[in-house]
């Protein structure tokens, strides 16, 4: 076996050579701009956490995917698979003294030992935006608005993306009304999560055999999801006060999204339940409208998590948006920016005697904030010019022995090809007249 094979990248992990790094930075910059536009502050936490932070709180699906091990001090630890439990811990230690609501965001790299599939890797970066200390519907809407604006900022408009929104309280009330006992709610959510992907017969079978529901409840659920339109649900459950209350809340949420100018992006969709255990209210996922990709973003309200990790009881709502599906989508829609190398100046050195002078000029220009690269010893003049083109230099500064003797240098504008002479002194003061 060759050595190169031994050192291969692990499956599900990515390298980021400059072309790919440029796209990643482009995405991060957009995320940061939009976070600030909505008044969110950036935070971070350790990539390695105590294993206990995830067990129970995140739910079975994520726990089965943990990168966990025992460290040299016999601690059970895990790489972070998501940010929300860390956020809850950080705030648990300090939120009592903080003015509310708290608006925080972060862009952590996360690790999940996933089955490999398109759009899902074993590491990803995830934009997390969370608003804590308010249980108002406006807070939920504000959070979804940040997510949608983050995508709009990258060029994905109404034709490209849509958010599908539901509410676990509403679903719980509907299921209760259909005769699903409290103890079977979580198991029923897990089946509802599959409704879109599995045939009706399979859903019926799962609800009956796995969850253990009565035939009437099973049929009620099947029917409910055949026409899960807001008005239809409202008509069918008009007697149930609990359902009515949560439907009103959903209408209010949709109204606020409308006022924020994003109503067209949002669809009510009861099949969205989300895999994580801690959600307690509104839940949403954002998808490409064509339905080609997996979810770009998921989030919702989690009013009990902070208390669970030992903090004050603080209502909270937030989302995570991954960079993997988003990168694929931007590339496929031609929305990834052109990757271009760009330096302000390339200094071509003719004859090694000019090298010290090249370094002095480079230092002066860099001191003024310009980017400068110069020909490294041993490169022919021709090679230096092609290097200048490769670097995307705007201007080449030519230090030739004759000109230098006259205290001059030649500047070539790389776009027009025009050449002019400037006094060396100006360059040494970091002030190329043509620059
Ligand atoms: P999540 O749905 O597990 O939620 O992940 C959110 C997003 O992260 C997904 O929609 C997807 O874009 C991306 N993602 C997740 N797993 C992977 C993976 N293996 N590879 C690539 N991308 C992935 C959460 O993690 C919640 N903690 C979000 C949240 C924040 N809820 C409230 N605040």
XYZ file of C-alpha atoms and ligand atoms in Angstrom:
468
model
C 0.000 0.000 0.000
C 1.356 3.438 -0.852
C 2.063 5.963 1.872
C -0.171 8.537 0.152
C -3.117 6.249 0.831
C -2.271 6.059 4.533
C -2.406 9.826 4.751
C -5.630 10.287 2.778
C -8.266 12.663 4.069
C -10.860 11.041 6.293
C -14.217 10.322 4.596
C -16.720 13.116 5.110
C -14.056 15.776 5.771
C -13.066 18.546 3.410
C -9.892 20.354 2.422
C -10.252 24.015 1.615
C -7.702 25.033 -1.023
C -7.872 28.790 -1.757
C -10.607 28.522 -4.439
C -12.897 26.713 -2.005
C -11.834 28.832 0.915
C -12.854 31.912 -1.076
C -16.423 30.617 -1.373
C -16.503 29.663 2.304
C -15.344 33.173 3.273
C -17.909 34.708 0.910
C -20.663 32.769 2.721
C -19.337 33.627 6.193
C -19.099 37.330 5.311
C -22.737 37.367 4.182
C -23.799 35.555 7.387
C -21.905 38.053 9.542
C -23.306 41.076 7.694
C -26.874 39.862 8.105
C -26.356 38.914 11.775
C -25.182 42.440 12.495
C -28.017 43.959 10.501
C -30.399 42.293 12.959
C -28.363 43.268 16.019
C -26.809 39.876 16.875
C -23.413 39.570 18.591
C -20.865 36.879 17.733
C -19.728 34.309 20.327
C -17.896 30.973 20.335
C -17.342 28.019 22.687
C -14.958 25.004 22.772
C -15.122 22.424 19.968
C -14.714 19.654 22.569
C -17.333 19.337 25.309
C -18.317 16.890 28.058
C -20.276 14.015 26.527
C -23.116 14.582 28.993
C -23.955 17.892 27.385
C -25.460 16.002 24.430
C -26.855 12.821 25.923
C -30.610 13.213 26.454
C -30.737 16.881 25.447
C -30.066 16.545 21.739
C -32.010 13.343 21.136
C -31.155 9.867 19.912
C -30.370 10.721 16.313
C -27.473 13.058 17.139
C -26.214 10.964 20.069
C -25.813 8.020 17.687
C -23.569 10.216 15.536
C -21.229 11.603 18.195
C -17.462 11.730 17.771
C -16.872 10.821 21.404
C -13.938 9.298 23.299
C -12.331 9.093 26.725
C -9.562 11.687 27.098
C -6.238 11.143 28.896
C -7.767 12.428 32.120
C -10.517 9.771 31.899
C -13.182 12.312 30.958
C -15.961 11.283 28.601
C -15.844 13.952 25.888
C -17.257 14.633 22.443
C -16.554 16.916 19.521
C -19.555 19.231 19.260
C -22.252 17.887 16.894
C -24.308 21.077 17.279
C -23.959 24.427 19.000
C -27.218 24.804 20.912
C -26.233 22.843 24.076
C -22.960 24.839 24.313
C -24.915 28.065 23.934
C -27.273 26.954 26.693
C -24.294 26.200 28.941
C -22.491 29.499 28.230
C -25.656 31.470 28.903
C -26.594 29.320 31.889
C -23.502 30.690 33.592
C -24.207 34.348 32.870
C -27.688 35.080 31.525
C -29.224 36.106 34.858
C -27.187 39.284 34.826
C -27.824 40.064 31.164
C -30.483 42.370 29.704
C -33.083 40.474 27.653
C -33.679 39.541 24.957
C -30.226 38.212 24.152
C -29.264 38.098 20.475
C -26.203 35.948 19.757
C -24.753 34.250 16.696
C -21.842 31.938 15.943
C -20.274 30.010 13.035
C -18.856 26.827 14.623
C -17.447 23.807 12.822
C -19.481 20.769 13.890
C -18.830 17.038 13.739
C -21.319 14.220 13.225
C -20.492 10.667 12.270
C -23.177 10.603 9.563
C -23.937 8.017 6.931
C -22.420 9.631 3.862
C -24.901 11.153 1.468
C -25.239 14.205 -0.721
C -25.362 17.345 1.408
C -24.365 15.565 4.624
C -20.730 15.261 5.666
C -18.941 14.424 8.901
C -17.927 18.014 9.507
C -19.689 21.185 8.509
C -19.821 24.838 9.436
C -23.139 25.981 10.794
C -24.420 29.523 11.209
C -26.279 29.574 14.523
C -28.528 32.494 15.348
C -30.466 32.462 18.610
C -32.739 34.924 20.401
C -33.248 34.252 24.099
C -35.513 35.747 26.725
C -38.702 36.266 24.731
C -41.608 33.916 24.150
C -43.359 36.290 21.738
C -44.219 35.197 18.224
C -42.239 38.199 16.934
C -39.077 36.543 18.235
C -39.803 33.382 16.191
C -40.497 35.482 13.116
C -37.380 37.604 13.612
C -35.259 34.441 13.697
C -36.737 33.011 10.503
C -36.306 36.441 8.883
C -32.566 36.378 9.692
C -32.253 32.928 8.090
C -34.105 33.977 4.934
C -32.174 37.238 4.649
C -28.924 35.315 5.046
C -29.868 33.337 1.943
C -31.144 36.402 0.074
C -27.843 38.125 0.794
C -26.145 35.302 -1.133
C -28.445 35.774 -4.112
C -31.103 33.146 -3.342
C -34.474 34.809 -3.810
C -38.104 33.875 -3.626
C -37.908 31.645 -6.709
C -35.130 29.618 -5.163
C -35.973 28.996 -1.527
C -38.874 28.504 0.834
C -39.361 27.955 4.551
C -41.727 25.268 5.787
C -43.085 26.046 9.226
C -45.013 24.096 11.822
C -45.533 24.185 15.573
C -44.977 21.239 17.883
C -47.625 22.579 20.305
C -50.164 22.627 17.486
C -49.179 19.153 16.327
C -49.394 17.857 19.909
C -52.881 19.346 20.284
C -54.003 17.854 16.960
C -52.626 14.440 17.840
C -54.218 14.557 21.295
C -57.509 15.430 19.672
C -57.113 12.379 17.406
C -56.607 10.127 20.430
C -52.804 9.817 20.545
C -51.819 9.359 24.204
C -49.224 11.732 25.681
C -46.663 8.972 26.094
C -46.736 8.181 22.354
C -46.225 11.756 21.130
C -42.460 11.606 20.525
C -42.722 8.270 18.720
C -45.542 9.687 16.579
C -43.410 12.757 15.702
C -40.717 10.401 14.434
C -43.229 8.788 12.067
C -44.697 12.139 10.970
C -41.140 13.135 10.075
C -41.176 10.285 7.501
C -44.596 11.021 5.955
C -43.098 12.766 2.974
C -40.597 10.053 2.170
C -42.517 6.839 2.862
C -45.645 5.362 1.200
C -48.944 5.613 3.098
C -49.004 1.879 3.822
C -45.637 2.032 5.544
C -46.764 5.007 7.665
C -49.915 3.115 8.674
C -47.786 0.126 9.638
C -45.340 2.209 11.687
C -48.128 4.018 13.554
C -49.895 0.764 14.332
C -47.034 -1.574 15.106
C -44.188 0.629 16.232
C -46.080 3.373 18.043
C -49.003 1.113 19.024
C -51.840 3.505 18.117
C -55.515 2.522 17.793
C -56.858 2.197 14.203
C -59.037 5.327 14.583
C -56.044 7.456 15.603
C -53.975 6.022 12.739
C -56.673 6.880 10.159
C -57.103 10.343 11.712
C -53.389 11.049 11.283
C -53.327 9.775 7.703
C -56.278 12.022 6.830
C -54.844 15.035 8.650
C -51.710 14.950 6.547
C -53.604 14.621 3.281
C -54.779 18.232 3.413
C -52.709 20.016 6.008
C -53.849 23.479 4.879
C -54.312 25.986 7.714
C -57.986 26.700 6.997
C -58.801 23.055 6.455
C -57.201 22.108 9.779
C -59.089 24.956 11.419
C -62.429 23.736 10.003
C -61.879 20.131 10.971
C -60.834 20.871 14.537
C -63.083 23.861 15.187
C -64.329 22.354 18.471
C -60.898 22.010 20.020
C -59.818 25.119 21.973
C -56.204 24.064 22.344
C -55.901 23.573 18.582
C -57.619 26.923 17.948
C -55.199 28.734 20.256
C -52.150 27.366 18.455
C -53.686 28.005 15.046
C -54.166 31.657 16.038
C -50.537 31.815 17.041
C -49.493 30.363 13.705
C -51.624 32.942 11.881
C -50.004 35.706 13.903
C -46.563 34.330 13.065
C -47.406 34.303 9.350
C -48.757 37.846 9.661
C -45.484 39.082 11.200
C -43.513 37.383 8.408
C -45.763 39.232 5.967
C -44.998 42.556 7.698
C -41.288 41.800 7.492
C -41.747 41.462 3.727
C -41.047 37.738 3.720
C -44.544 36.253 3.642
C -44.022 34.817 0.163
C -41.163 32.686 1.417
C -43.140 30.890 4.104
C -45.490 27.899 3.898
C -47.377 26.324 6.779
C -46.476 22.641 6.694
C -47.481 20.213 9.423
C -44.996 17.538 8.293
C -42.071 19.567 9.671
C -41.351 18.227 13.183
C -37.491 18.339 13.345
C -35.285 15.554 14.645
C -33.922 17.203 17.800
C -35.591 16.461 21.117
C -35.530 19.908 22.721
C -37.946 21.857 20.482
C -41.112 23.024 22.223
C -42.937 25.336 19.798
C -42.562 26.704 16.297
C -40.221 24.626 14.140
C -39.061 25.323 10.605
C -36.776 24.168 7.832
C -35.630 26.011 4.731
C -35.326 24.147 1.430
C -34.532 24.947 -2.195
C -37.886 25.432 -3.909
C -37.160 22.792 -6.539
C -36.755 20.223 -3.759
C -33.456 18.883 -5.140
C -31.434 19.271 -1.975
C -31.722 18.377 1.688
C -32.613 21.043 4.240
C -30.380 24.131 4.128
C -31.433 25.284 7.544
C -33.460 24.131 10.519
C -34.571 25.692 13.753
C -37.306 26.441 16.184
C -38.294 27.321 19.717
C -36.725 25.493 22.670
C -38.039 26.998 25.890
C -36.718 24.419 28.337
C -33.156 23.704 27.273
C -31.429 26.382 29.349
C -33.069 25.136 32.498
C -32.058 21.576 31.607
C -28.375 22.516 31.565
C -28.663 24.275 34.899
C -29.392 27.858 33.919
C -32.375 30.125 34.505
C -35.636 29.295 32.821
C -35.311 31.261 29.583
C -37.483 30.945 26.485
C -35.381 30.677 23.332
C -35.638 30.357 19.569
C -32.942 29.904 16.946
C -31.695 28.117 13.858
C -28.661 26.426 12.379
C -27.750 26.812 8.689
C -25.090 24.509 7.280
C -22.537 25.427 4.623
C -22.607 22.097 2.749
C -25.973 22.161 0.968
C -25.647 25.915 0.612
C -22.296 25.612 -1.178
C -23.745 23.013 -3.587
C -26.785 25.182 -4.228
C -24.783 28.376 -4.854
C -22.480 26.535 -7.239
C -25.336 24.929 -9.107
C -27.201 28.212 -9.491
C -24.050 30.023 -10.672
C -24.053 32.226 -7.565
C -20.521 31.430 -6.397
C -18.328 34.492 -6.996
C -15.453 34.215 -9.496
C -12.319 33.171 -7.741
C -9.626 35.705 -8.574
C -6.201 36.319 -7.188
C -5.559 39.977 -6.697
C -2.472 41.872 -5.588
C -1.954 45.593 -6.023
C 1.679 45.489 -7.145
C 4.185 42.973 -8.455
C 7.814 44.140 -8.447
C 9.851 42.760 -11.337
C 13.513 42.733 -10.433
C 15.962 42.974 -13.336
C 19.321 41.758 -12.064
C 19.934 40.555 -8.539
C 21.497 43.863 -7.492
C 18.019 45.346 -7.355
C 16.678 42.786 -4.851
C 17.372 44.806 -1.661
C 15.722 47.828 -3.290
C 12.687 45.667 -4.224
C 12.316 44.678 -0.580
C 12.507 48.316 0.576
C 9.849 49.333 -1.958
C 7.679 46.353 -0.953
C 8.001 47.275 2.704
C 7.057 50.908 2.061
C 3.987 50.016 -0.017
C 2.860 47.292 2.420
C 3.223 49.905 5.158
C 0.541 51.877 3.297
C -1.730 48.840 3.219
C -1.016 47.742 -0.369
C -0.535 44.105 -1.270
C 2.861 43.526 -2.872
C 4.681 40.496 -4.258
C 8.168 40.645 -5.785
C 10.172 38.346 -8.014
C 12.007 35.780 -5.966
C 15.698 35.394 -6.756
C 16.533 33.273 -9.754
C 13.330 33.938 -11.717
C 13.924 35.235 -15.227
C 12.268 38.522 -16.179
C 9.856 36.643 -18.446
C 8.924 34.303 -15.582
C 8.418 37.282 -13.290
C 5.976 38.877 -15.742
C 3.972 35.687 -16.033
C 4.033 35.379 -12.231
C 2.654 38.950 -12.057
C -0.210 37.941 -14.362
C -0.845 34.801 -12.290
C -1.034 36.805 -9.104
C -3.598 39.094 -10.715
C -1.360 42.126 -10.160
C -2.974 45.442 -11.033
C 0.352 47.086 -11.609
C 3.901 45.936 -12.195
C 6.817 47.953 -10.853
C 9.940 47.311 -12.903
C 13.273 47.896 -11.229
C 15.831 47.902 -14.083
C 19.473 48.931 -13.592
C 19.348 51.875 -16.042
C 16.265 53.453 -14.541
C 17.440 52.859 -10.993
C 20.680 54.635 -11.839
C 18.527 57.634 -12.767
C 16.535 57.233 -9.497
C 13.494 56.143 -11.508
C 11.296 53.028 -11.829
C 8.833 51.968 -14.511
C 5.178 51.284 -13.697
C 3.111 49.139 -16.032
C -0.651 49.170 -15.758
C -1.542 45.524 -16.338
C -4.951 46.301 -17.757
C -4.000 48.911 -20.344
C -0.335 47.933 -20.814
C 0.571 51.611 -20.422
C 4.008 52.340 -18.956
C 5.132 55.439 -17.025
C 8.232 56.413 -15.096
C 8.060 57.474 -11.444
C 10.761 58.701 -9.059
C 12.108 55.909 -6.851
C 11.753 58.201 -3.886
C 7.965 58.265 -4.290
C 7.885 54.464 -4.201
C 10.103 54.388 -1.142
C 7.610 56.689 0.541
C 4.890 54.172 -0.322
C 3.323 56.534 -2.796
C 3.344 55.290 -6.394
C 1.676 58.144 -8.260
C -0.014 55.787 -10.642
C -1.106 53.316 -7.957
P -29.976 20.558 12.571
O -31.253 20.472 11.808
O -29.425 19.311 13.122
O -30.199 21.630 13.722
O -28.889 21.213 11.626
C -29.142 22.463 11.016
C -28.565 22.490 9.608
O -27.194 22.144 9.651
C -29.179 21.504 8.638
O -30.345 22.011 8.047
C -28.048 21.341 7.624
O -28.002 22.445 6.734
C -26.820 21.435 8.478
N -26.294 20.107 8.823
C -26.643 19.316 9.854
N -25.957 18.169 9.836
C -25.132 18.232 8.773
C -24.145 17.376 8.204
N -23.833 16.199 8.736
N -23.498 17.783 7.085
C -23.780 18.970 6.536
N -24.681 19.830 7.023
C -25.351 19.473 8.117
C -29.308 21.921 14.708
O -28.158 21.546 14.716
C -29.851 22.871 15.769
N -28.887 22.919 16.875
C -30.095 24.241 15.162
C -30.617 25.231 16.149
C -29.978 26.339 16.627
N -31.811 25.191 16.719
C -31.942 26.229 17.544
N -30.823 26.937 17.484
